[in-house]
Short mmCIF file of C-alpha atoms in Angstrom, two decimals:
data_model
loop_
_atom_site.label_atom_id
_atom_site.label_comp_id
_atom_site.label_asym_id
_atom_site.label_seq_id
_atom_site.Cartn_x
_atom_site.Cartn_y
_atom_site.Cartn_z
CA MET A 459 0.00 0.00 0.00
CA GLY A 460 1.41 3.41 -0.93
CA TYR A 461 1.13 6.47 1.26
CA THR A 462 0.80 10.07 0.14
CA VAL A 463 3.53 12.14 1.78
CA LEU A 464 2.62 15.72 2.70
CA MET A 465 4.73 18.42 4.32
CA THR A 466 3.43 21.17 6.53
CA ALA A 467 4.48 24.71 5.70
CA HIS A 468 6.81 24.56 8.73
CA ALA A 469 8.54 21.46 7.37
CA GLU A 470 8.97 23.08 3.96
CA HIS A 471 10.46 26.12 5.66
CA ASP A 472 12.77 23.82 7.64
CA LEU A 473 14.16 22.40 4.39
CA GLU A 474 14.71 25.86 2.94
CA ALA A 475 16.45 27.04 6.12
CA ILE A 476 18.72 23.96 6.20
CA HIS A 477 19.68 24.50 2.57
CA GLU A 478 20.36 28.22 3.06
CA TYR A 479 22.43 27.66 6.19
CA ILE A 480 24.64 24.98 4.65
CA ALA A 481 25.06 26.91 1.40
CA GLU A 482 26.13 30.02 3.32
CA HIS A 483 28.32 28.38 5.98
CA ASP A 484 29.74 25.47 3.97
CA SER A 485 29.02 25.23 0.25
CA PRO A 486 26.11 25.11 -2.20
CA LYS A 487 27.30 21.65 -3.28
CA ASN A 488 27.03 20.28 0.26
CA ALA A 489 23.68 22.02 0.73
CA LYS A 490 22.37 20.22 -2.36
CA TYR A 491 23.78 16.90 -1.12
CA VAL A 492 22.00 17.23 2.24
CA LEU A 493 18.71 18.18 0.55
CA ASP A 494 19.04 15.23 -1.83
CA ARG A 495 19.63 12.82 1.07
CA LEU A 496 16.70 14.26 3.03
CA SER A 497 14.54 13.83 -0.09
CA VAL A 498 15.46 10.13 -0.13
CA VAL A 499 14.33 9.82 3.50
CA VAL A 500 11.06 11.61 2.70
CA ASP A 501 10.47 9.46 -0.39
CA LYS A 502 10.89 6.27 1.66
CA LEU A 503 7.96 7.35 3.80
CA SER A 504 5.61 6.61 0.90
CA THR A 505 6.27 2.88 1.21
CA MET A 506 7.37 2.12 4.79
CA PRO A 507 6.47 4.87 7.26
CA GLU A 508 5.94 2.41 10.12
CA ARG A 509 9.65 1.74 10.39
CA GLY A 510 10.33 5.08 12.08
CA ALA A 511 10.75 5.18 15.85
CA VAL A 512 8.85 7.39 18.28
CA PRO A 513 11.04 10.40 19.21
CA PRO A 514 12.19 9.94 22.82
CA GLU A 515 11.25 13.53 23.71
CA LEU A 516 7.66 12.81 22.68
CA ARG A 517 7.51 9.30 24.15
CA ALA A 518 8.32 10.89 27.53
CA LEU A 519 5.18 13.03 27.10
CA GLY A 520 3.03 10.04 26.14
CA MET A 521 2.83 11.14 22.49
CA THR A 522 3.42 7.89 20.63
CA ASP A 523 1.63 8.72 17.39
CA LEU A 524 4.58 10.63 15.94
CA ARG A 525 7.62 8.96 14.42
CA GLN A 526 11.01 9.95 13.10
CA LEU A 527 13.57 8.93 10.54
CA TYR A 528 17.13 10.23 10.30
CA PHE A 529 19.69 11.47 7.89
CA LYS A 530 22.03 12.26 10.74
CA PRO A 531 22.11 14.68 12.28
CA TYR A 532 18.80 15.68 10.68
CA ARG A 533 15.51 14.30 11.97
CA VAL A 534 12.28 14.02 9.98
CA ILE A 535 9.32 13.90 12.37
CA TYR A 536 5.96 12.80 11.03
CA ARG A 537 2.58 11.23 11.73
CA ILE A 538 0.81 8.46 9.81
CA ALA A 539 -2.85 9.31 9.19
CA GLU A 540 -4.69 6.59 7.26
CA ASN A 541 -3.02 6.55 3.82
CA ARG A 542 -1.09 9.79 4.37
CA VAL A 543 2.18 10.67 6.02
CA ILE A 544 2.33 14.23 7.33
CA ILE A 545 5.78 15.68 7.99
CA TYR A 546 5.80 18.28 10.75
CA VAL A 547 9.48 18.90 11.47
CA ILE A 548 12.78 18.51 9.63
CA ALA A 549 15.51 19.68 11.98
CA ASP A 550 19.11 19.34 12.98
CA GLY A 551 18.96 17.00 15.95
CA ARG A 552 21.84 18.84 17.64
CA GLN A 553 19.58 21.75 18.49
CA ASP A 554 17.28 21.86 21.52
CA MET A 555 14.68 19.37 20.26
CA HIS A 556 12.59 19.62 23.43
CA LEU A 557 12.05 23.32 22.82
CA LEU A 558 11.51 22.95 19.07
CA LEU A 559 8.99 20.13 19.47
CA ALA A 560 7.14 21.97 22.24
CA ARG A 561 6.79 25.04 20.04
CA ARG A 562 5.94 23.22 16.86
CA LEU A 563 3.76 20.35 18.07
CA LEU A 564 2.42 21.48 21.41
CA GLY A 565 2.01 25.17 20.69
CA GLY A 566 4.23 26.04 23.66
#
C-alpha cells in the first residue's frame, strides 16, 4: 500500500532554512547533497512509514503517534494518518529538540 507524503508549511520552511544555512556556511554543493539525502528519507515514507521510531522527547510526554527517521544529524518527524504521512518537522537533531517540538507540536 502506498502512502501520500505531505509536508506542513513549517517542514517546507525547515528544508529551505537547512539549505540556506549549509550553502552560506559550507558550500552550495554540500547544501544540495543534504537536501538530496533528506529527499530520499522523505520518499521512503511513501512505502514504509511504520519503520520510524517514536522520538524519545515525545515518548516521555506520552505522544506515541509521531515517528522519526534520520539522515544524521537531521531528523524528519511525522505522523501516519490513514493513507497519508504528514511531515511536521525537519531539523538538525543537535539543536534543543525539546524546545523545538514543544513550540511546533504542542504550541508552547
